[in-house]
């Protein structure tokens, strides 16, 4: 495959993606229906890949810079913008809450092309979320997925209240309720316990709902972890 400035050319990259059964330009229903046959041929290409543990360290180092107000603003130059316009190879994928106070690139002090970010209220796993993260790992070669929740999450609070909600908001809350059940009879900070339980639940669901991600996990090519962002301090803590 041809390369431009160290990156695989987009046209050839897309040809490669189609060979492994993954369309890089669409997440069509036909692909997800043939997931079982495609999963055996996954060969992600990322010339700049780093190990899951290195990716975690890079994220946490960036978060420390953010906390101490010493950002380096890496990979945000015009030169880098032009480079990643040719192809993207993010070193990590983030499933985060859509909350406006938790922008992943800022709180981890990262730049263009560094992170593949999927954001939805309550960091809830759905078929669309799974498909996006399968793309980031099986095609783009990210070896880390972080499920990033945050303290005082409004979606989790609504799941705890368990009251009727308008429109389709309730669909999101239904995806959180199983995690709330896990902490219903605990004592202490029920809200924070529920936030942590939701992060753990969504992390487990992600691992259990995709044969593609499961295969990468078995082969040691992927790690999926949970983390919680403190909206008061800016600190990210890994959830075990």
Coordinates of N, CA and C in Angstrom, one line a residue:
X1 N 0.8 -1.2 0.0 CA 0.0 0.0 0.0 C 0.9 1.2 0.0
X2 N 0.5 2.2 -0.8 CA 1.2 3.5 -0.8 C 1.1 4.2 0.5
X3 N 2.1 5.0 0.8 CA 2.1 5.8 2.0 C 2.5 7.3 1.7
X4 N 1.9 8.2 2.4 CA 2.1 9.6 2.3 C 2.5 10.1 3.6
X5 N 3.8 10.6 3.7 CA 4.3 11.1 5.0 C 4.1 10.1 6.1
X6 N 4.3 8.8 5.8 CA 4.3 7.8 6.8 C 2.9 7.2 7.0
X7 N 1.9 7.7 6.3 CA 0.5 7.2 6.4 C 0.1 6.4 5.2
X8 N -0.7 5.4 5.4 CA -1.2 4.6 4.3 C -2.2 5.5 3.5
X9 N -2.0 5.6 2.2 CA -2.9 6.4 1.4 C -4.4 6.0 1.6
X10 N -5.2 7.0 1.5 CA -6.6 6.8 1.9 C -7.3 5.8 0.9
X11 N -7.0 5.9 -0.4 CA -7.7 5.0 -1.3 C -7.2 3.6 -1.1
X12 N -5.9 3.4 -0.9 CA -5.5 2.0 -0.6 C -5.9 1.5 0.8
X13 N -6.0 2.4 1.7 CA -6.5 2.1 3.0 C -7.9 1.6 3.0
X14 N -8.8 2.2 2.2 CA -10.1 1.8 2.1 C -10.2 0.5 1.4
X15 N -9.4 0.2 0.4 CA -9.3 -1.1 -0.2 C -9.0 -2.2 0.8
X16 N -8.0 -1.9 1.6 CA -7.6 -2.8 2.7 C -8.8 -3.1 3.6
X17 N -9.5 -2.0 4.0 CA -10.6 -2.2 4.9 C -11.7 -3.1 4.3
X18 N -11.9 -2.9 3.0 CA -13.0 -3.7 2.4 C -12.6 -5.2 2.4
X19 N -11.3 -5.5 2.3 CA -10.8 -6.9 2.3 C -11.1 -7.6 3.6
X20 N -11.0 -6.9 4.7 CA -11.3 -7.5 6.0 C -12.8 -7.4 6.3
X21 N -13.6 -6.9 5.4 CA -15.0 -7.0 5.6 C -15.6 -5.8 6.3
X22 N -14.9 -4.7 6.4 CA -15.3 -3.5 7.1 C -15.3 -2.3 6.2
X23 N -16.4 -1.7 5.9 CA -16.5 -0.5 5.0 C -16.1 0.7 5.8
X24 N -15.0 1.3 5.3 CA -14.5 2.5 6.1 C -15.4 3.7 5.8
X25 N -16.3 3.7 4.8 CA -17.0 4.9 4.6 C -18.5 4.8 5.1
X26 N -18.9 3.7 5.6 CA -20.3 3.6 6.1 C -20.3 2.4 7.1
X27 N -21.3 2.6 8.0 CA -21.6 1.5 9.0 C -22.9 0.9 8.6
X28 N -22.9 0.2 7.4 CA -24.1 -0.3 6.9 C -24.6 -1.5 7.7
X29 N -26.0 -1.7 7.6 CA -26.5 -2.9 8.2 C -26.0 -4.2 7.7
X30 N -25.6 -4.2 6.4 CA -25.1 -5.5 5.8 C -23.8 -5.9 6.5
X31 N -23.0 -4.9 6.9 CA -21.8 -5.3 7.5 C -22.0 -5.9 8.9
X32 N -22.9 -5.3 9.7 CA -23.1 -5.8 11.0 C -23.8 -7.2 11.0
X33 N -24.6 -7.4 9.9 CA -25.2 -8.7 9.8 C -24.2 -9.8 9.4
X34 N -23.1 -9.4 8.9 CA -22.1 -10.4 8.5 C -20.9 -10.4 9.4
X35 N -21.1 -9.9 10.6 CA -20.0 -9.7 11.6 C -19.3 -11.1 11.9
X36 N -20.1 -12.1 12.0 CA -19.5 -13.4 12.4 C -18.5 -13.9 11.3
X37 N -18.8 -13.6 10.0 CA -17.9 -14.1 9.0 C -16.7 -13.1 8.9
X38 N -16.9 -11.9 9.2 CA -15.8 -10.9 9.0 C -14.8 -11.0 10.1
X39 N -15.2 -11.4 11.3 CA -14.4 -11.3 12.5 C -13.1 -12.1 12.4
X40 N -13.1 -13.2 11.6 CA -11.9 -14.0 11.5 C -10.8 -13.4 10.7
X41 N -11.1 -12.3 10.0 CA -10.1 -11.7 9.1 C -9.7 -10.3 9.5
X42 N -9.8 -10.0 10.8 CA -9.4 -8.6 11.2 C -7.9 -8.4 11.3
X43 N -7.5 -7.4 10.5 CA -6.0 -7.1 10.6 C -5.9 -5.6 10.6
X44 N -6.1 -4.9 11.7 CA -6.1 -3.5 11.7 C -4.7 -3.0 11.4
X45 N -4.6 -1.8 10.7 CA -3.3 -1.2 10.3 C -3.2 0.1 11.0
X46 N -2.1 0.2 11.8 CA -1.8 1.5 12.5 C -0.3 1.6 12.6
X47 N 0.3 2.3 11.7 CA 1.8 2.4 11.7 C 2.3 3.2 13.0
X48 N 1.4 3.9 13.7 CA 1.8 4.6 14.9 C 1.2 4.0 16.2
X49 N 0.9 2.8 16.2 CA 0.2 2.2 17.3 C 1.1 2.1 18.5
X50 N 0.4 2.2 19.7 CA 1.1 2.0 20.9 C 0.3 1.0 21.8
X51 N 1.0 0.4 22.7 CA 0.3 -0.7 23.5 C -0.8 0.0 24.4
X52 N -1.8 -0.9 24.8 CA -2.8 -0.3 25.7 C -2.3 0.4 26.9
X53 N -1.3 -0.2 27.6 CA -0.7 0.4 28.8 C 0.0 1.7 28.5
X54 N 0.6 1.8 27.3 CA 1.3 3.1 26.9 C 0.2 4.1 26.6
X55 N -0.9 3.7 26.1 CA -2.0 4.6 25.8 C -2.6 5.1 27.1
X56 N -2.8 4.3 28.0 CA -3.3 4.7 29.3 C -2.4 5.7 30.0
X57 N -1.1 5.5 29.9 CA -0.1 6.4 30.5 C -0.1 7.7 29.8
X58 N -0.3 7.7 28.5 CA -0.3 8.9 27.7 C -1.5 9.7 28.1
X59 N -2.7 9.1 28.2 CA -3.9 9.8 28.6 C -3.8 10.4 30.0
X60 N -3.3 9.6 31.0 CA -3.2 10.1 32.3 C -2.1 11.2 32.5
X61 N -1.0 11.1 31.7 CA 0.0 12.2 31.7 C -0.7 13.5 31.2
X62 N -1.5 13.3 30.1 CA -2.1 14.5 29.6 C -3.1 15.1 30.6
X63 N -3.8 14.2 31.3 CA -4.8 14.7 32.3 C -4.1 15.4 33.4
X64 N -2.9 15.0 33.8 CA -2.1 15.7 34.8 C -1.7 17.1 34.3
X65 N -1.4 17.2 33.1 CA -1.0 18.5 32.5 C -2.3 19.4 32.6
X66 N -3.4 18.9 32.3 CA -4.7 19.6 32.3 C -5.0 20.1 33.7
X67 N -4.9 19.2 34.7 CA -5.2 19.5 36.1 C -4.3 20.6 36.6
X68 N -3.0 20.6 36.3 CA -2.0 21.5 36.8 C -1.9 22.8 35.8
X69 N -2.8 22.8 34.9 CA -2.8 24.0 33.9 C -1.5 24.2 33.3
X70 N -0.9 23.1 32.8 CA 0.3 23.1 32.1 C 0.2 22.3 30.8
X71 N -0.8 22.7 30.0 CA -1.1 21.9 28.7 C 0.0 22.1 27.7
X72 N 0.3 21.1 27.0 CA 1.3 21.2 25.9 C 0.6 21.3 24.5
X73 N -0.7 21.2 24.5 CA -1.5 21.3 23.2 C -0.8 20.5 22.1
X74 N -0.5 19.2 22.3 CA 0.2 18.4 21.3 C -0.7 18.2 20.0
X75 N 0.0 18.0 18.9 CA -0.7 17.6 17.7 C -1.8 18.6 17.3
X76 N -1.6 19.9 17.5 CA -2.6 20.9 17.1 C -2.0 21.9 16.1
X77 N -0.9 21.6 15.5 CA -0.3 22.6 14.6 C -1.0 22.4 13.2
X78 N -0.8 23.5 12.4 CA -1.3 23.4 11.0 C -0.6 22.3 10.2
X79 N 0.6 22.0 10.5 CA 1.4 20.9 9.8 C 0.7 19.6 10.2
X80 N 0.4 19.4 11.5 CA -0.2 18.1 11.9 C -1.6 18.0 11.3
X81 N -2.3 19.1 11.3 CA -3.7 19.1 10.7 C -3.6 18.5 9.3
X82 N -2.7 19.0 8.5 CA -2.5 18.6 7.1 C -2.1 17.1 7.0
X83 N -1.3 16.7 8.0 CA -0.8 15.3 8.0 C -2.0 14.3 8.3
X84 N -2.8 14.6 9.3 CA -3.9 13.7 9.6 C -5.1 13.8 8.7
X85 N -5.0 14.9 7.8 CA -6.1 15.0 6.8 C -5.9 13.8 5.8
X86 N -4.8 13.2 5.7 CA -4.5 12.1 4.8 C -5.0 10.8 5.3
X87 N -4.9 10.6 6.6 CA -5.4 9.4 7.3 C -5.3 9.6 8.8
X88 N -6.2 8.8 9.5 CA -6.2 8.9 10.9 C -5.8 7.6 11.6
X89 N -5.0 7.7 12.6 CA -4.6 6.5 13.4 C -4.6 6.9 14.9
X90 N -5.8 7.1 15.5 CA -5.8 7.4 16.9 C -5.3 6.4 17.8
X91 N -4.6 6.8 18.9 CA -3.9 5.8 19.8 C -4.9 5.3 20.8
X92 N -6.1 5.9 20.9 CA -7.1 5.4 21.9 C -8.4 5.8 21.4
X93 N -9.4 5.1 21.9 CA -10.8 5.4 21.6 C -11.5 5.7 23.0
X94 N -12.3 6.7 23.0 CA -13.0 7.1 24.3 C -14.5 7.0 24.0
X95 N -15.2 6.3 24.9 CA -16.7 6.3 25.0 C -17.0 7.2 26.1
X96 N -17.4 8.4 25.9 CA -17.6 9.4 27.0 C -19.1 9.9 27.0
X97 N -19.4 10.5 28.1 CA -20.7 11.2 28.2 C -20.7 12.4 27.4
X98 N -21.9 12.8 26.9 CA -22.0 13.9 26.0 C -22.0 15.2 26.8
X99 N -21.9 15.1 28.1 CA -21.9 16.3 29.0 C -20.9 17.3 28.5
X100 N -21.3 18.6 28.4 CA -20.5 19.6 27.8 C -19.2 20.0 28.6
X101 N -19.2 19.5 29.9 CA -18.0 19.7 30.8 C -16.9 18.7 30.7
X102 N -17.1 17.7 29.8 CA -16.2 16.6 29.7 C -15.7 16.4 28.3
X103 N -15.0 17.4 27.7 CA -14.5 17.2 26.3 C -13.1 16.4 26.4
X104 N -13.1 15.2 25.8 CA -12.0 14.3 26.0 C -10.6 14.9 25.6
X105 N -10.6 15.5 24.4 CA -9.3 16.1 23.9 C -8.7 17.1 24.9
X106 N -9.6 17.9 25.5 CA -9.1 18.9 26.4 C -8.7 18.3 27.8
X107 N -9.5 17.5 28.4 CA -9.1 17.0 29.7 C -8.0 16.0 29.7
X108 N -7.6 15.5 28.5 CA -6.5 14.6 28.3 C -5.3 15.3 27.6
X109 N -5.5 16.6 27.3 CA -4.5 17.4 26.6 C -4.0 16.7 25.4
X110 N -4.9 16.3 24.4 CA -4.5 15.7 23.2 C -4.9 16.5 22.0
X111 N -4.5 16.1 20.8 CA -4.7 16.9 19.6 C -5.4 16.2 18.5
X112 N -5.3 16.8 17.3 CA -6.0 16.3 16.1 C -5.5 14.8 15.8
X113 N -6.4 13.9 15.6 CA -6.1 12.6 15.3 C -5.6 11.7 16.4
X114 N -5.5 12.2 17.6 CA -5.0 11.4 18.7 C -6.1 10.4 19.3
X115 N -7.3 10.9 19.4 CA -8.4 10.2 20.0 C -9.6 10.0 19.1
X116 N -10.2 8.8 19.2 CA -11.4 8.5 18.4 C -12.5 8.6 19.5
X117 N -13.3 9.6 19.5 CA -14.2 9.9 20.6 C -15.7 9.7 20.2
X118 N -16.4 8.8 21.0 CA -17.8 8.6 20.8 C -18.4 9.1 22.1
X119 N -19.4 10.1 21.9 CA -20.0 10.7 23.1 C -21.5 10.5 23.0
X120 N -22.1 10.1 24.1 CA -23.6 9.9 24.2 C -23.9 10.1 25.7
X121 N -25.1 10.7 26.0 CA -25.5 10.9 27.4 C -25.4 9.6 28.2
X122 N -24.8 9.7 29.3 CA -24.6 8.5 30.2 C -23.6 7.5 29.8
X123 N -22.8 7.9 28.7 CA -21.8 6.9 28.1 C -22.4 5.5 28.0
X124 N -23.6 5.5 27.4 CA -24.4 4.3 27.3 C -24.0 3.5 26.0
X125 N -23.8 2.2 26.1 CA -23.4 1.4 25.0 C -24.7 1.0 24.2
X126 N -24.6 1.2 22.9 CA -25.7 0.8 22.0 C -25.1 0.2 20.8
X127 N -25.9 -0.3 19.8 CA -25.4 -0.9 18.6 C -24.6 0.1 17.8
X128 N -25.0 1.3 17.8 CA -24.3 2.4 17.0 C -22.9 2.7 17.7
X129 N -22.9 2.7 19.0 CA -21.7 2.9 19.7 C -20.7 1.8 19.5
X130 N -21.2 0.6 19.6 CA -20.4 -0.6 19.4 C -19.8 -0.6 18.0
X131 N -20.6 -0.3 17.0 CA -20.1 -0.2 15.6 C -19.0 0.8 15.4
X132 N -19.2 2.0 16.1 CA -18.2 3.0 16.0 C -16.8 2.6 16.6
X133 N -16.9 1.9 17.7 CA -15.7 1.4 18.4 C -15.1 0.2 17.7
X134 N -15.9 -0.6 17.1 CA -15.4 -1.6 16.3 C -14.5 -1.0 15.1
X135 N -15.0 0.0 14.6 CA -14.3 0.7 13.5 C -13.0 1.3 14.0
X136 N -13.0 1.9 15.2 CA -11.8 2.5 15.7 C -10.7 1.5 16.0
X137 N -11.1 0.3 16.4 CA -10.1 -0.8 16.7 C -9.8 -1.7 15.6
X138 N -10.8 -2.2 14.9 CA -10.6 -3.2 13.8 C -10.1 -2.6 12.6
X139 N -10.4 -1.3 12.3 CA -9.9 -0.7 11.1 C -8.8 0.3 11.4
X140 N -9.0 1.2 12.4 CA -8.0 2.2 12.6 C -6.9 1.8 13.5
X141 N -7.1 0.7 14.2 CA -6.0 0.1 15.0 C -5.8 0.6 16.4
X142 N -6.8 1.3 17.0 CA -6.6 1.7 18.4 C -6.6 0.5 19.3
X143 N -5.7 0.5 20.2 CA -5.6 -0.7 21.1 C -6.2 -0.5 22.5
X144 N -6.8 0.7 22.7 CA -7.4 1.0 24.0 C -8.7 1.6 23.8
X145 N -9.7 1.1 24.5 CA -11.0 1.8 24.6 C -11.2 2.2 26.1
X146 N -11.5 3.4 26.4 CA -11.8 3.9 27.7 C -13.3 4.3 27.8
X147 N -14.0 3.7 28.7 CA -15.4 4.2 29.0 C -15.3 5.3 30.0
X148 N -15.5 6.5 29.7 CA -15.3 7.6 30.6 C -16.6 8.2 31.1
X149 N -17.0 7.9 32.3 CA -18.1 8.6 33.0 C -17.6 9.7 33.8
X150 N -18.6 10.3 34.5 CA -18.1 11.5 35.4 C -19.1 11.7 36.6
X151 N -18.5 12.3 37.6 CA -19.3 12.5 38.8 C -20.5 13.4 38.5
X152 N -21.6 13.2 39.3 CA -22.8 13.9 39.2 C -23.4 13.9 37.8
X153 N -23.3 12.8 37.2 CA -23.9 12.6 35.8 C -25.4 12.7 35.8
X154 N -25.9 13.7 35.0 CA -27.4 13.9 35.0 C -28.2 12.7 34.5
X155 N -27.6 12.0 33.6 CA -28.3 10.8 33.1 C -28.4 9.7 34.1
X156 N -27.4 9.5 34.9 CA -27.4 8.5 36.0 C -28.4 9.0 37.1
X157 N -28.4 10.3 37.3 CA -29.4 10.8 38.3 C -30.8 10.6 37.9
X158 N -31.1 10.7 36.6 CA -32.5 10.4 36.2 C -32.8 8.9 36.3
X159 N -31.8 8.1 36.1 CA -32.0 6.6 36.2 C -32.4 6.3 37.7
X160 N -31.7 7.0 38.6 CA -32.0 6.8 40.0 C -33.4 7.2 40.4
X161 N -33.8 8.4 39.8 CA -35.2 8.9 40.1 C -36.2 8.0 39.6
X162 N -36.0 7.3 38.4 CA -36.9 6.4 37.8 C -38.3 7.0 37.6
X163 N -38.3 8.2 37.0 CA -39.6 8.8 36.7 C -39.7 8.9 35.1
X164 N -41.0 9.0 34.7 CA -41.2 9.2 33.2 C -40.5 10.4 32.6
X165 N -40.0 10.2 31.4 CA -39.3 11.3 30.8 C -39.8 11.5 29.4
X166 N -39.8 12.8 28.8 CA -40.4 13.0 27.5 C -39.5 12.5 26.4
X167 N -40.2 12.4 25.2 CA -39.4 12.1 24.0 C -38.7 10.8 24.1
X168 N -37.5 10.8 23.6 CA -36.6 9.6 23.6 C -35.6 9.6 24.6
X169 N -35.7 10.6 25.5 CA -34.7 10.6 26.6 C -34.7 9.3 27.4
X170 N -35.9 8.8 27.6 CA -36.1 7.6 28.4 C -35.3 6.4 27.8
X171 N -35.1 6.4 26.5 CA -34.3 5.3 25.9 C -32.9 5.2 26.5
X172 N -32.3 6.4 26.7 CA -31.0 6.5 27.2 C -31.0 6.0 28.7
X173 N -32.0 6.5 29.4 CA -32.1 6.1 30.8 C -32.3 4.6 31.0
X174 N -33.0 4.0 30.1 CA -33.2 2.5 30.2 C -31.9 1.8 30.1
X175 N -31.0 2.3 29.4 CA -29.7 1.7 29.2 C -28.8 1.8 30.5
X176 N -29.2 2.7 31.4 CA -28.4 2.9 32.7 C -29.1 2.2 33.8
X177 N -30.4 1.9 33.8 CA -31.1 1.4 34.9 C -30.5 0.1 35.5
X178 N -30.0 -0.9 34.6 CA -29.4 -2.1 35.2 C -28.3 -1.8 36.1
X179 N -27.5 -0.8 35.8 CA -26.4 -0.5 36.7 C -26.9 0.1 38.1
X180 N -28.0 0.8 38.0 CA -28.5 1.4 39.3 C -29.0 0.3 40.2
X181 N -29.5 -0.8 39.6 CA -30.0 -1.9 40.4 C -28.9 -2.5 41.2
X182 N -27.7 -2.4 40.7 CA -26.5 -3.0 41.4 C -26.2 -2.3 42.7
X183 N -26.6 -1.1 42.8 CA -26.2 -0.3 44.0 C -27.4 0.1 44.8
X184 N -28.6 -0.4 44.5 CA -29.8 0.1 45.1 C -29.8 0.0 46.7
X185 N -29.2 -1.1 47.2 CA -29.3 -1.4 48.6 C -28.0 -1.1 49.3
X186 N -27.1 -0.4 48.6 CA -25.8 0.0 49.3 C -26.1 1.2 50.2
X187 N -25.1 1.4 51.1 CA -25.2 2.7 51.9 C -24.0 3.5 51.5
X188 N -24.1 4.8 51.8 CA -23.1 5.8 51.4 C -23.5 6.7 50.3
X189 N -22.6 7.1 49.4 CA -22.9 8.0 48.3 C -23.6 7.3 47.2
X190 N -24.9 7.2 47.2 CA -25.6 6.4 46.2 C -25.4 6.9 44.8
X191 N -25.3 8.2 44.7 CA -25.1 8.8 43.3 C -23.7 8.5 42.8
X192 N -22.7 8.6 43.5 CA -21.4 8.2 43.0 C -21.2 6.7 42.8
X193 N -21.8 6.0 43.7 CA -21.8 4.5 43.5 C -22.5 4.1 42.2
X194 N -23.6 4.8 41.9 CA -24.3 4.5 40.7 C -23.5 4.9 39.4
X195 N -22.8 6.1 39.5 CA -21.9 6.5 38.4 C -20.9 5.5 38.1
X196 N -20.2 5.0 39.2 CA -19.2 4.0 39.0 C -19.8 2.7 38.5
X197 N -20.9 2.3 39.1 CA -21.6 1.1 38.6 C -21.9 1.2 37.1
X198 N -22.4 2.3 36.7 CA -22.7 2.5 35.3 C -21.5 2.4 34.4
X199 N -20.4 3.0 34.8 CA -19.1 2.8 34.0 C -18.8 1.4 33.9
X200 N -18.8 0.6 35.0 CA -18.5 -0.8 35.0 C -19.5 -1.6 34.2
X201 N -20.7 -1.3 34.3 CA -21.8 -2.0 33.5 C -21.6 -1.8 32.0
X202 N -21.3 -0.5 31.6 CA -21.2 -0.2 30.2 C -19.9 -0.8 29.6
X203 N -18.8 -0.9 30.5 CA -17.6 -1.5 30.1 C -17.8 -3.0 29.8
X204 N -18.5 -3.7 30.8 CA -18.8 -5.1 30.6 C -19.7 -5.3 29.4
X205 N -20.7 -4.5 29.2 CA -21.6 -4.7 28.0 C -20.8 -4.6 26.7
X206 N -19.9 -3.6 26.7 CA -19.1 -3.5 25.5 C -18.2 -4.7 25.2
X207 N -17.7 -5.3 26.2 CA -16.9 -6.5 26.0 C -17.7 -7.7 25.6
X208 N -19.0 -7.7 26.1 CA -19.8 -8.9 25.9 C -20.7 -8.9 24.6
X209 N -20.8 -7.7 24.0 CA -21.7 -7.5 22.9 C -21.1 -7.5 21.5
X210 N -19.8 -7.7 21.4 CA -19.2 -7.6 20.1 C -18.2 -8.7 19.9
X211 N -18.4 -9.5 18.9 CA -17.4 -10.6 18.6 C -16.1 -10.0 18.1
X212 N -16.2 -8.9 17.4 CA -15.0 -8.2 16.9 C -14.1 -7.8 18.1
X213 N -14.7 -7.0 19.0 CA -13.9 -6.6 20.2 C -13.4 -7.8 21.0
X214 N -14.3 -8.8 21.1 CA -13.9 -10.0 21.9 C -12.7 -10.6 21.3
X215 N -12.6 -10.7 20.0 CA -11.5 -11.3 19.3 C -10.2 -10.5 19.6
X216 N -10.3 -9.2 19.4 CA -9.1 -8.4 19.7 C -8.7 -8.5 21.1
X217 N -9.6 -8.6 22.1 CA -9.3 -8.8 23.5 C -8.5 -10.1 23.7
X218 N -9.0 -11.1 23.1 CA -8.4 -12.5 23.3 C -7.0 -12.5 22.7
X219 N -6.8 -11.7 21.6 CA -5.4 -11.7 21.0 C -4.5 -10.7 21.6
X220 N -4.9 -10.0 22.7 CA -4.1 -9.1 23.3 C -3.8 -7.8 22.5
X221 N -4.7 -7.5 21.5 CA -4.6 -6.4 20.7 C -5.5 -5.2 21.2
X222 N -6.2 -5.4 22.3 CA -7.1 -4.4 22.8 C -7.3 -4.6 24.3
X223 N -7.5 -3.4 24.9 CA -7.8 -3.4 26.3 C -9.0 -2.4 26.5
X224 N -10.0 -2.8 27.3 CA -11.1 -1.9 27.5 C -11.2 -1.6 29.0
X225 N -11.1 -0.4 29.4 CA -11.1 0.0 30.8 C -12.2 1.1 31.1
X226 N -12.5 1.2 32.3 CA -13.4 2.3 32.8 C -12.7 3.4 33.5
X227 N -13.2 4.6 33.5 CA -12.6 5.7 34.2 C -13.7 6.7 34.5
X228 N -13.4 7.5 35.6 CA -14.4 8.5 36.0 C -13.7 9.9 36.1
X229 N -14.4 10.8 35.6 CA -13.9 12.2 35.6 C -14.5 13.0 36.7
X230 N -13.7 13.7 37.5 CA -14.3 14.6 38.5 C -14.5 16.0 38.0
X231 N -15.7 16.4 37.9 CA -16.0 17.7 37.2 C -15.6 18.9 38.1
X232 N -15.3 18.6 39.4 CA -14.8 19.6 40.3 C -13.3 19.9 40.2
X233 N -12.5 18.8 40.0 CA -11.1 18.9 40.0 C -10.4 18.7 38.6
X234 N -11.2 18.1 37.7 CA -10.6 17.8 36.4 C -9.8 16.5 36.4
X235 N -9.8 15.8 37.5 CA -9.0 14.5 37.6 C -9.7 13.3 37.0
X236 N -9.0 12.5 36.3 CA -9.6 11.2 35.8 C -9.0 10.1 36.6
X237 N -9.8 9.2 37.2 CA -9.4 8.1 37.9 C -9.8 6.8 37.2
X238 N -8.9 5.8 37.1 CA -9.2 4.6 36.5 C -10.2 3.8 37.4
X239 N -11.2 3.2 36.8 CA -12.1 2.4 37.6 C -11.8 0.9 37.4
X240 N -11.6 0.2 38.5 CA -11.3 -1.2 38.4 C -12.5 -2.1 38.7

